[in-house]
XYZ file of C-alpha atoms in Angstrom:
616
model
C 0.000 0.000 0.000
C 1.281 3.400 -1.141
C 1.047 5.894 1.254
C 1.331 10.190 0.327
C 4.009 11.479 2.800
C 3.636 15.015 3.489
C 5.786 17.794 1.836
C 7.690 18.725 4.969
C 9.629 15.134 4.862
C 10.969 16.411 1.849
C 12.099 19.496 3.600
C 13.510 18.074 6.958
C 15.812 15.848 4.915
C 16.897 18.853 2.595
C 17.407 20.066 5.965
C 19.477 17.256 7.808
C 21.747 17.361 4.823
C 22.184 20.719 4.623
C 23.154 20.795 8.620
C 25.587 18.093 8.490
C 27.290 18.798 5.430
C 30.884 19.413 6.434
C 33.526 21.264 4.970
C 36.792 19.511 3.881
C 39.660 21.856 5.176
C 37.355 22.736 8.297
C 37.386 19.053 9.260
C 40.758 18.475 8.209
C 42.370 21.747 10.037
C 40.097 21.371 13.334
C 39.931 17.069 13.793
C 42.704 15.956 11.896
C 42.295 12.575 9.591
C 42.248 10.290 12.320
C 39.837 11.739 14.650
C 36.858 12.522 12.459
C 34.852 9.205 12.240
C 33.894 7.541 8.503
C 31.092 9.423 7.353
C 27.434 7.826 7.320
C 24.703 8.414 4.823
C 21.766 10.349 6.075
C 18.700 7.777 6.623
C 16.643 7.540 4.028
C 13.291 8.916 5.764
C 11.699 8.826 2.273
C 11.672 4.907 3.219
C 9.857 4.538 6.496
C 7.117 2.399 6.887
C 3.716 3.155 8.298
C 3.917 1.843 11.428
C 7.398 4.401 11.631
C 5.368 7.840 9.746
C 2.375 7.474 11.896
C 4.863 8.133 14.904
C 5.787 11.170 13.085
C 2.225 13.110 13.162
C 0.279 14.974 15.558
C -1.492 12.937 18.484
C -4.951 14.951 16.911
C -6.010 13.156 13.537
C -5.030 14.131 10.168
C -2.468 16.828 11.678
C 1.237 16.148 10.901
C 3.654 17.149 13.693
C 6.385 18.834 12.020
C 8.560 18.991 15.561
C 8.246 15.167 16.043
C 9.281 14.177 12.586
C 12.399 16.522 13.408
C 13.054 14.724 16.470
C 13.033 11.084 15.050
C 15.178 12.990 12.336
C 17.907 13.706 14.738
C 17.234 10.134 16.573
C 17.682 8.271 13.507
C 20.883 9.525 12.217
C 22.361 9.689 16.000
C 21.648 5.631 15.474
C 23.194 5.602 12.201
C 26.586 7.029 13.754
C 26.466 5.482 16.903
C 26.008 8.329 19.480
C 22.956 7.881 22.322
C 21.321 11.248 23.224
C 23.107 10.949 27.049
C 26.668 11.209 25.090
C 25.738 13.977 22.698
C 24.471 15.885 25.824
C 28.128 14.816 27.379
C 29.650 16.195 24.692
C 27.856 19.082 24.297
C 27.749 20.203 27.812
C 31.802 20.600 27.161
C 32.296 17.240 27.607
C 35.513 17.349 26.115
C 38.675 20.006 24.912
C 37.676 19.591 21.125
C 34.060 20.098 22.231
C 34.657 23.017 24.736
C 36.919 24.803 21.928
C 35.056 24.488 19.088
C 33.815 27.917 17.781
C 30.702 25.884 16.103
C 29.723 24.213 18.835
C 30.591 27.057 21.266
C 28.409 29.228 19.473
C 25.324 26.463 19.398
C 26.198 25.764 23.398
C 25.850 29.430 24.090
C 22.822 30.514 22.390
C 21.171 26.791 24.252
C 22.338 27.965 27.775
C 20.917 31.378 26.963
C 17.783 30.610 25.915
C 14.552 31.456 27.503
C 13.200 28.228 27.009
C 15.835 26.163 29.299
C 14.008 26.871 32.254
C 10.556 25.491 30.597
C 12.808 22.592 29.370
C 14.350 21.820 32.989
C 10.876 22.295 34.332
C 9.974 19.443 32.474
C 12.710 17.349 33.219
C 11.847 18.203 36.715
C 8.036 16.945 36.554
C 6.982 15.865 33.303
C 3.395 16.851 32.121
C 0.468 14.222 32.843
C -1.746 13.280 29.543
C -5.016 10.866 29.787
C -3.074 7.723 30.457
C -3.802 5.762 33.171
C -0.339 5.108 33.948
C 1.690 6.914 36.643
C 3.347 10.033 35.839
C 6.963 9.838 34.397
C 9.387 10.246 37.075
C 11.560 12.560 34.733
C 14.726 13.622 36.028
C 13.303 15.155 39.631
C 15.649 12.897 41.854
C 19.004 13.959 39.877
C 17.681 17.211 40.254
C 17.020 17.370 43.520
C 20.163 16.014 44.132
C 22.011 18.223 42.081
C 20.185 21.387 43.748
C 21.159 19.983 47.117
C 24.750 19.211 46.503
C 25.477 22.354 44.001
C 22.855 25.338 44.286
C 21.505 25.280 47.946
C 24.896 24.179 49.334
C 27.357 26.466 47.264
C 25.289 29.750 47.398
C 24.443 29.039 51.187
C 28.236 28.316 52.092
C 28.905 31.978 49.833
C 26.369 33.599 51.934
C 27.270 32.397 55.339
C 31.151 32.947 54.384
C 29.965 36.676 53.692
C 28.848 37.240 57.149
C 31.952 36.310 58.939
C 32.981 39.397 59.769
C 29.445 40.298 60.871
C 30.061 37.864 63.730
C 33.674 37.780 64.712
C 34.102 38.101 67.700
C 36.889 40.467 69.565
C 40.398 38.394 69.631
C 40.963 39.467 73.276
C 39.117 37.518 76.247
C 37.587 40.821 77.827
C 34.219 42.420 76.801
C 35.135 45.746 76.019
C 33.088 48.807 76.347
C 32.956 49.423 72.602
C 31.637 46.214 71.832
C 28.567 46.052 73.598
C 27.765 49.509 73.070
C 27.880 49.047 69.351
C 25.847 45.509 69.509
C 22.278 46.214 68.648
C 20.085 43.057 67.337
C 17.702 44.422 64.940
C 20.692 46.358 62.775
C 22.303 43.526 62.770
C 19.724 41.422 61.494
C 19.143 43.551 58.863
C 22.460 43.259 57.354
C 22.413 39.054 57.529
C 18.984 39.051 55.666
C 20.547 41.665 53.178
C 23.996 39.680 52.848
C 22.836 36.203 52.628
C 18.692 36.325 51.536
C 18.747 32.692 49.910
C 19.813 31.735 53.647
C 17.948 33.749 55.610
C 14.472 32.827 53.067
C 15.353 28.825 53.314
C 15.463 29.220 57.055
C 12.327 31.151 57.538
C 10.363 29.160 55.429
C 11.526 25.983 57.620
C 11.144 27.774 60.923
C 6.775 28.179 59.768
C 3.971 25.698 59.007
C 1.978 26.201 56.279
C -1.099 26.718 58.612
C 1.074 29.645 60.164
C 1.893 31.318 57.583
C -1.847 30.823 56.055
C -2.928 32.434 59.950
C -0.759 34.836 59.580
C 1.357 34.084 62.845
C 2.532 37.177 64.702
C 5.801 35.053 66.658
C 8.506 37.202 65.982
C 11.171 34.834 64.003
C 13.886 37.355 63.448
C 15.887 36.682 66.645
C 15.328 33.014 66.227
C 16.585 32.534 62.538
C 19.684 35.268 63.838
C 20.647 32.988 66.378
C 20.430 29.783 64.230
C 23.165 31.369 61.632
C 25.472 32.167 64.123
C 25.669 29.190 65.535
C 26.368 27.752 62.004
C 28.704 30.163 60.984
C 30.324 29.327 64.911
C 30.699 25.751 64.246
C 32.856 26.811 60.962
C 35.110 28.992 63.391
C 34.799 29.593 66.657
C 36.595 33.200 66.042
C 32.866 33.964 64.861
C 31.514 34.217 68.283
C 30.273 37.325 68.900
C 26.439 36.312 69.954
C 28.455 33.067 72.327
C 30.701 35.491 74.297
C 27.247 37.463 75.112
C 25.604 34.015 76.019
C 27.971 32.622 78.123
C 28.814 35.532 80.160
C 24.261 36.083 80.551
C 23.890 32.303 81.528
C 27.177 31.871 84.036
C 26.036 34.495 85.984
C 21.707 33.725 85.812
C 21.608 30.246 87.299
C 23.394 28.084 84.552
C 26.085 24.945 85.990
C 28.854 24.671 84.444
C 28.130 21.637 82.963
C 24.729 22.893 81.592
C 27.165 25.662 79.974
C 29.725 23.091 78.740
C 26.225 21.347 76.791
C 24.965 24.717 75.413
C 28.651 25.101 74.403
C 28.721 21.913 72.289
C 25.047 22.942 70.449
C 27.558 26.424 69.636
C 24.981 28.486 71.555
C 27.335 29.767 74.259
C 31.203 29.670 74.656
C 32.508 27.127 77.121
C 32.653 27.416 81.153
C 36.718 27.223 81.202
C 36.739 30.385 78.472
C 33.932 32.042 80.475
C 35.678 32.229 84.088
C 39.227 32.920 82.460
C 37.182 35.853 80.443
C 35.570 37.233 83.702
C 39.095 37.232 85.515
C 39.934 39.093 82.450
C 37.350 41.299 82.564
C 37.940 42.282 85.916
C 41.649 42.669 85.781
C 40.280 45.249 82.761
C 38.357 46.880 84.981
C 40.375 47.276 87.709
C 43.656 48.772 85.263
C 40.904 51.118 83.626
C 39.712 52.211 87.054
C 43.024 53.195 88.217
C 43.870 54.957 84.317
C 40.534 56.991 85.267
C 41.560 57.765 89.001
C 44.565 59.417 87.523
C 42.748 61.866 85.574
C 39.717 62.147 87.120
C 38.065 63.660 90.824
C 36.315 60.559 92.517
C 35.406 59.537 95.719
C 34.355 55.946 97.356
C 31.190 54.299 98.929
C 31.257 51.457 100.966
C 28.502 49.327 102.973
C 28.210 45.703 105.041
C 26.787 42.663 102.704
C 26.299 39.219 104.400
C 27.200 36.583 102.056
C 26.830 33.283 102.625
C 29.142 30.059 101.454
C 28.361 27.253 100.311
C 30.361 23.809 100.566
C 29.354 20.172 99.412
C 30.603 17.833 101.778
C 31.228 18.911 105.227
C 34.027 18.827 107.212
C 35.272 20.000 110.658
C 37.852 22.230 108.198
C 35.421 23.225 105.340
C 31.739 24.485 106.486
C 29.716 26.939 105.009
C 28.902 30.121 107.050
C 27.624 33.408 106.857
C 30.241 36.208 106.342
C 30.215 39.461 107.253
C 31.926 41.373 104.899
C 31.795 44.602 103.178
C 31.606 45.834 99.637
C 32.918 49.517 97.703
C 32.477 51.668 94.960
C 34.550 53.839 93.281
C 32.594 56.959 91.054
C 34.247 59.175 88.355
C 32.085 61.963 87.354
C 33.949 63.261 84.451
C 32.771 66.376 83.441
C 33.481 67.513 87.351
C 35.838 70.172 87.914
C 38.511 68.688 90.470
C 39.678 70.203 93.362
C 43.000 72.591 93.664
C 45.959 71.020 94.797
C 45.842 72.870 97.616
C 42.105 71.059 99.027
C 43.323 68.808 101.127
C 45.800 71.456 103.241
C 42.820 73.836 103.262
C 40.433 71.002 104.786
C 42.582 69.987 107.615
C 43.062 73.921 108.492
C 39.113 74.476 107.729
C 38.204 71.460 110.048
C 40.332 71.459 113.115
C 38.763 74.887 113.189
C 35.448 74.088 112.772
C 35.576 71.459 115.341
C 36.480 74.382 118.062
C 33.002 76.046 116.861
C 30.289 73.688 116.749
C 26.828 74.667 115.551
C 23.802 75.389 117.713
C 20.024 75.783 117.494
C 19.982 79.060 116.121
C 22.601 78.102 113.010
C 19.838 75.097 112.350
C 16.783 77.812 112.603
C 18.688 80.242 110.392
C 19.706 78.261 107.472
C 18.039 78.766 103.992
C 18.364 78.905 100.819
C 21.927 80.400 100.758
C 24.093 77.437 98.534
C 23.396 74.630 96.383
C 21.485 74.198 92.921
C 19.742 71.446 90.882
C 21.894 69.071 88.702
C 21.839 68.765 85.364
C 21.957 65.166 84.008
C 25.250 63.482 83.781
C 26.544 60.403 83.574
C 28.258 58.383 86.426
C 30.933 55.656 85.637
C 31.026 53.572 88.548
C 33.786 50.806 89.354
C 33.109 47.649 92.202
C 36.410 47.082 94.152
C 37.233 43.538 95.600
C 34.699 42.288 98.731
C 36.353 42.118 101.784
C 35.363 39.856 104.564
C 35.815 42.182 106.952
C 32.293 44.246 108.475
C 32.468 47.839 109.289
C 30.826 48.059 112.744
C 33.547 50.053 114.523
C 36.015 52.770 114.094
C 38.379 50.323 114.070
C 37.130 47.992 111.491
C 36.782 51.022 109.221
C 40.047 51.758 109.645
C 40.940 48.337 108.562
C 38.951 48.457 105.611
C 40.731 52.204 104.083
C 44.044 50.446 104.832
C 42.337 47.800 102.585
C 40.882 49.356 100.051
C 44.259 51.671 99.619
C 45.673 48.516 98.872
C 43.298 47.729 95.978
C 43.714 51.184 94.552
C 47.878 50.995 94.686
C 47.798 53.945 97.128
C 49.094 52.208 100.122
C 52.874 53.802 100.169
C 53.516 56.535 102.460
C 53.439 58.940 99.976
C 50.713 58.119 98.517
C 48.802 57.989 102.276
C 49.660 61.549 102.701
C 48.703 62.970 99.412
C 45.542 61.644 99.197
C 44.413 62.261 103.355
C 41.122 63.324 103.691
C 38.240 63.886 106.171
C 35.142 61.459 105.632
C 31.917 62.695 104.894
C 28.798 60.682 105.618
C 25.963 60.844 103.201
C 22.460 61.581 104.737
C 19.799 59.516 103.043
C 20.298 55.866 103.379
C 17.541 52.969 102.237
C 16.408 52.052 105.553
C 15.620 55.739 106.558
C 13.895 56.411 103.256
C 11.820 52.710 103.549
C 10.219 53.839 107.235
C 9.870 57.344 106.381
C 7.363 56.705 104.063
C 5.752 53.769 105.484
C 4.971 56.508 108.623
C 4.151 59.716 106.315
C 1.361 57.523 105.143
C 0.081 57.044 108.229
C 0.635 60.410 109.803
C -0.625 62.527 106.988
C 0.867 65.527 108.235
C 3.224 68.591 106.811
C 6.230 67.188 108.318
C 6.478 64.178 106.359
C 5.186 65.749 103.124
C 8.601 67.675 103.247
C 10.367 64.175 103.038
C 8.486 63.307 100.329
C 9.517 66.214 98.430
C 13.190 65.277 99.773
C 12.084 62.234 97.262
C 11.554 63.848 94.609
C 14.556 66.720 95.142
C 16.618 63.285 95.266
C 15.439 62.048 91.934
C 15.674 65.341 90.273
C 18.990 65.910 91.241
C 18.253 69.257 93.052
C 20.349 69.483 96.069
C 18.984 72.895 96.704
C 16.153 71.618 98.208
C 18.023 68.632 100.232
C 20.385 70.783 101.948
C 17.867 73.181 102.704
C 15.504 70.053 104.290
C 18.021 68.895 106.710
C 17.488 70.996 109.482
C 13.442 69.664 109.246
C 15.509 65.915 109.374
C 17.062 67.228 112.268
C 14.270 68.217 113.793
C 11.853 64.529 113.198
C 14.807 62.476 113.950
C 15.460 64.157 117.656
C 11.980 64.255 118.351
C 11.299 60.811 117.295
C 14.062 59.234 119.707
C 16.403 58.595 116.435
C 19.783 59.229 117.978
C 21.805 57.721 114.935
C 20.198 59.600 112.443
C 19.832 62.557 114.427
C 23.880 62.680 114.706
C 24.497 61.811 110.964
C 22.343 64.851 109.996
C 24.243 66.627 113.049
C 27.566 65.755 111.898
C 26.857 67.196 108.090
C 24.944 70.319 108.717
C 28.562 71.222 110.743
C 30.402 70.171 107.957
C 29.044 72.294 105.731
C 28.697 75.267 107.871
C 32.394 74.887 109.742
C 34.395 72.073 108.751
C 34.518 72.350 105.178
C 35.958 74.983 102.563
C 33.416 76.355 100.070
C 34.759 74.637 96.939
C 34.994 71.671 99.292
C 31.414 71.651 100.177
C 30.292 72.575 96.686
C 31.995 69.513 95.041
C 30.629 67.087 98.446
C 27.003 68.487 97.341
C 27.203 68.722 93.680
C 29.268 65.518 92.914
C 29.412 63.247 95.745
C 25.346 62.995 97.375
C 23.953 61.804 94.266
C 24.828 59.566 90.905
C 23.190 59.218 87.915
C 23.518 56.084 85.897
C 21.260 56.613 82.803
C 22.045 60.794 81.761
C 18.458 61.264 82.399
C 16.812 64.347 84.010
C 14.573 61.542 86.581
C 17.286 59.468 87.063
C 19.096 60.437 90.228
C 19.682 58.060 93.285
C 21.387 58.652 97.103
C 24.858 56.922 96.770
C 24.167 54.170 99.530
C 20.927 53.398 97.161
C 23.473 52.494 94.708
C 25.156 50.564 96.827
C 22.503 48.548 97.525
C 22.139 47.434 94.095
C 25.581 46.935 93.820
C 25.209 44.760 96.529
C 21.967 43.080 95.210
C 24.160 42.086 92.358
C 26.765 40.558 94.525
C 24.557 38.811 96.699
C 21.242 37.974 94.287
C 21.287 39.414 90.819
C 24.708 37.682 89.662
C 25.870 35.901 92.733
C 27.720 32.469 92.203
C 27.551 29.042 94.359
C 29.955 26.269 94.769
C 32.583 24.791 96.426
C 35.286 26.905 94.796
C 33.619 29.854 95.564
C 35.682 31.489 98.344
C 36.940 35.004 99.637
C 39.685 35.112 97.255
C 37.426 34.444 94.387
C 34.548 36.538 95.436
C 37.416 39.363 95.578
C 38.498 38.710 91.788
C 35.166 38.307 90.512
C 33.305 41.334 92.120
C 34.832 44.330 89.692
C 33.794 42.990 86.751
C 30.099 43.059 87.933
C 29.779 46.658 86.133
C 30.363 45.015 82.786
C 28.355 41.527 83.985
C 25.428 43.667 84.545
C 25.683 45.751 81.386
C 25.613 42.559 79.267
C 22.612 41.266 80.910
C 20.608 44.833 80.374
C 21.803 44.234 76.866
C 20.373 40.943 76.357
C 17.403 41.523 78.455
C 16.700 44.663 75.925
C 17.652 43.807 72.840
C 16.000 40.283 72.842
C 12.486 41.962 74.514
C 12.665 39.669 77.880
C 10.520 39.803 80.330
C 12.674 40.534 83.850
C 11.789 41.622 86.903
C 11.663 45.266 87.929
C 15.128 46.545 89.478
C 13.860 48.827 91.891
C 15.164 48.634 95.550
C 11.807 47.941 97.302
C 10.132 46.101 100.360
C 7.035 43.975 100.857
C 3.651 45.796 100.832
C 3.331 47.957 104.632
C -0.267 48.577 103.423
C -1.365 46.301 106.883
C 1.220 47.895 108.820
C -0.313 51.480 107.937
C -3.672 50.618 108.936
C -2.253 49.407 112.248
C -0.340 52.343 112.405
C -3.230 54.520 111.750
C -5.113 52.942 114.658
C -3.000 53.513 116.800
C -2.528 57.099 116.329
C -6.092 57.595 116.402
C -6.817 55.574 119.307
C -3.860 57.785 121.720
C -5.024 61.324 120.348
C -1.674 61.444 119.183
C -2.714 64.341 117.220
C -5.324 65.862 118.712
C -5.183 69.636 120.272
C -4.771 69.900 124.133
C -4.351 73.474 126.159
C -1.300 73.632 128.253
């Protein structure tokens, strides 16, 4: 049976000829005689049988496919000279030198890799489109491509990426935790500049770090800190020079309840540096702070609080030898207000002189009725840099235990010679609001409601405003309450600095005691005053709650080494607490509720006409 072929056979093999026909000195100059193979005569496609030109037209009847009679064109003749379609891909795909230099097939290579329709073509490869059939789908290529896009794409452009951000999370070379560096740490910047450096990395992790039913709710859990802390550790575990997020972490966990072997786990997960690196970095630390303390002493006015902490210690196993106790001891702080104008040389001569005169004219009642407004001013907002020395286990509750403790502390600050001793002599000054005072103050205003107390309120506020206009002007009224409530102690302390400033002390003297040394300020802000032994409190909340350590290593000695680099302990916890949005506890110096206590209180003033008006 004779069967009419279409025209475009006719054509194609014009075609096939056409594209294969080779030029003599082109083969000869670029193959040489032995290389090019014996050449095969194009199939004769004019011959096929039925069963071979029904493959060649369209699926849809009576349509010739001119695309598939191409392709069993090519097939054909890649039969006839022995080449399967895998090894002219090979080949192609710069299989080999001849194939990789050849201008021809360079130029047919390029315009393939650029074409728009590669990515349609390795879609298809990829997941092959489904006709009518009732057999599975063809499985394509997806598994070779999947495993290619694992080995190649995701792993070489997230390795790029995550190479790219090491110097976005090294780490400083030295063990200490300087200054700079956790000033210029802020979390949101810097995850800014990982999604904008590595995006492919960043995208891949967020879309693993949501279900598809989040994402479809629209989940509000903030993933930005998460997917942060995920790269770093990555980028960790290929250096551990890249640990600028783990020497934050394991300084925060030593010192908030973590053992060291919980540290030492968190460690091998590249969350946190290790326990050994943490306690050699806070000795570090603290010998930092101790040589930058004494750099600022040298060029800077300061002066020095100090106050009793009990501390207890801890010990494992018991012996007659090694018990735990309770230790008195006693703790000090060294401020630097820098932008304070120091004293003359000539302050210390001019305070001996001032006082050994003032102590031959002490004040009377008529100096405390008479004083006003003559001295002082409000503050303006500074900033106080404040330095913990070593604890001593020694408790200041005599004249002679405070003695001890400036011999002590002279030590610490490298001013123990003779010299040194006589230069820096000076008279002590007392500071007039302490915690306990200011707790049962207003625990009693409450329940008095009267004038008197008001004005310690206002003393309050004057304190956290910084104006010690009003404060000096309020201590003859402390005077006054503490004497007629039975408050000897107090009484004397407000005694003993109302003649200080009025006799003992020069003017400049007395100005800089006021201005620089009755109340610091920690944050610059206008509302952010405090009494120095407030401060010391917290200092000694630190020690004792806040960052306070347990063990049986844990002695005297070690308490000592580790107390001056609480300062930089504490700013690293603000930090994390801040930047990561935790939820802490407040920091404010307070007691249990005396709501109960007022009532009582109230009671009983009512019930003893305490205030009521009698003749006589």
């Amino acid at each position: 049976m004779s069967l009419k072929r279409p025209d475009f056979f006719s054509i194609e093999s014009d075609f096939a000829h056409t594209f294969y026909e080779q030029d003599d000195d082109f083969i000869q100059d670029s193959l040489g005689d032995d290389d090019f193979p014996t050449p095969v005569p194009w199939p004769d496609v004019l011959g096929m049988s039925d069963s071979e030109d029904e493959q060649t037209s369209s699926p849809q009847a009576g349509k010739p496919d001119p695309i598939t009679g191409k392709v069993l064109l090519v097939l054909n003749y890649m039969h006839h000279i022995q080449i399967t379609p895998v090894e002219f891909l090979s080949a192609f795909s710069w299989g080999n030198d001849g194939c990789s230099a050849n201008k021809d097939i360079k130029a047919a290579r390029t315009t393939f890799m650029n074409s728009p329709d590669l990515l349609s073509i390795l879609r298809c490869w990829f997941s092959p489109p489904f006709g009518r059939s009732r057999k599975s789908r063809p499985k394509g290529a997806r598994d070779v491509l999947l495993k290619l896009f694992q080995e190649q794409v995701v792993g070489d452009m997230m390795e790029e990426e995550i190479e790219v951000l090491e110097p976005w999370f090294r780490g400083d070379a030295s063990l200490d935790l300087p200054e700079e560096s956790l000033k210029t740490f802020k979390l949101y910047p810097l995850i800014s500049k990982v999604k904008e450096l590595a995006p492919f990395t960043w995208s891949c992790f967020h879309q693993m770090a949501q279900s598809h039913c989040q994402r479809k709710e629209g989940s509000q859990k903030n993933l930005r800190p998460l997917l942060l802390i995920v790269i770093s550790m990555l980028s960790y575990s290929r250096s551990h020079a890249r640990n600028r997020l783990q020497k934050l972490f394991g300084i925060y966990f030593k010192f908030h309840g973590t053992t060291a072997k919980a540290q030492d786990v968190l460690h091998a997960f590249g969350f946190t540096m290790s326990h050994k690196w943490t306690c050699d970095a806070v000795a570090n630390i603290s010998m930092h702070a101790i040589n930058n303390m004494l750099e600022e002493m040298g060029k800077f006015s300061f002066f020095l609080s100090e106050d009793n902490a009990i501390i207890p210690t801890r010990v494992f196993s018991q012996t007659l030898d090694n018990q735990g106790s309770l230790g008195n001891s006693t703790t000090a702080t060294i401020y630097i207000k820098k932008s304070a104008k120091p004293l003359s040389k000539d302050a210390n001569e001019r305070l001996r002189s001032t006082h050994a005169a003032g102590i031959l004219n002490p004040i009377n009642g008529s100096d405390i009725l008479m004083h006003g407004l003559h001295s002082g001013k409000k503050l303006y907002p500074f900033y106080l840099y404040q330095f913990l020395l070593g604890t001593l286990p020694l408790p200041e509750a005599s004249y002679d235990d405070h003695l001890r403790l400036i011999d002590e502390w002279l030590m610490q600050l490298n001013m123990h010679t003779k010299e040194e001793r006589i230069q820096t002599a000076n008279i002590s000054t007392k500071g007039i609001f302490h915690q306990s005072l200011d707790e049962a103050l207003h625990h009693i205003s409450e329940a008095h409601i009267r004038i008197d107390w008001l004005k310690y309120r206002v003393l309050g506020e004057a304190i956290r405003t910084g104006d010690v206009r009003v404060m000096e002007t309020l201590i003859p009224d402390l005077i006054f309450q503490f004497s007629g409530s039975g408050s000897k102690r107090y009484t004397l302390e407000m005694l003993e600095a109302f003649q200080q400033l009025n006799r003992e002390l020069p003017d400049d003297v007395a100005t800089f005691w006021k201005e620089q040394c009755w109340l610091v300020n920690f944050s610059g802000r206008s509302d952010g005053f405090l009494p120095v032994d407030r401060a010391q409190e917290h200092n000694i909340q630190d020690i004792k709650v806040t960052h306070c350590l347990e063990g049986p290593s844990i002695d005297w000695k070690y308490l000592q080494k580790l107390h001056p680099a609480i300062p930089v302990i504490r700013e690293v916890s603000n930090l994390i607490e801040r930047e990561f949005n935790l939820i802490v506890h407040g920091k404010r110096h307070t007691s249990p509720s005396a709501e109960h206590d007022i009532q009582e209180l109230q009671i009983a003033f009512t019930e003893s006409t305490y205030h009521d008006y009698k003749k006589g």
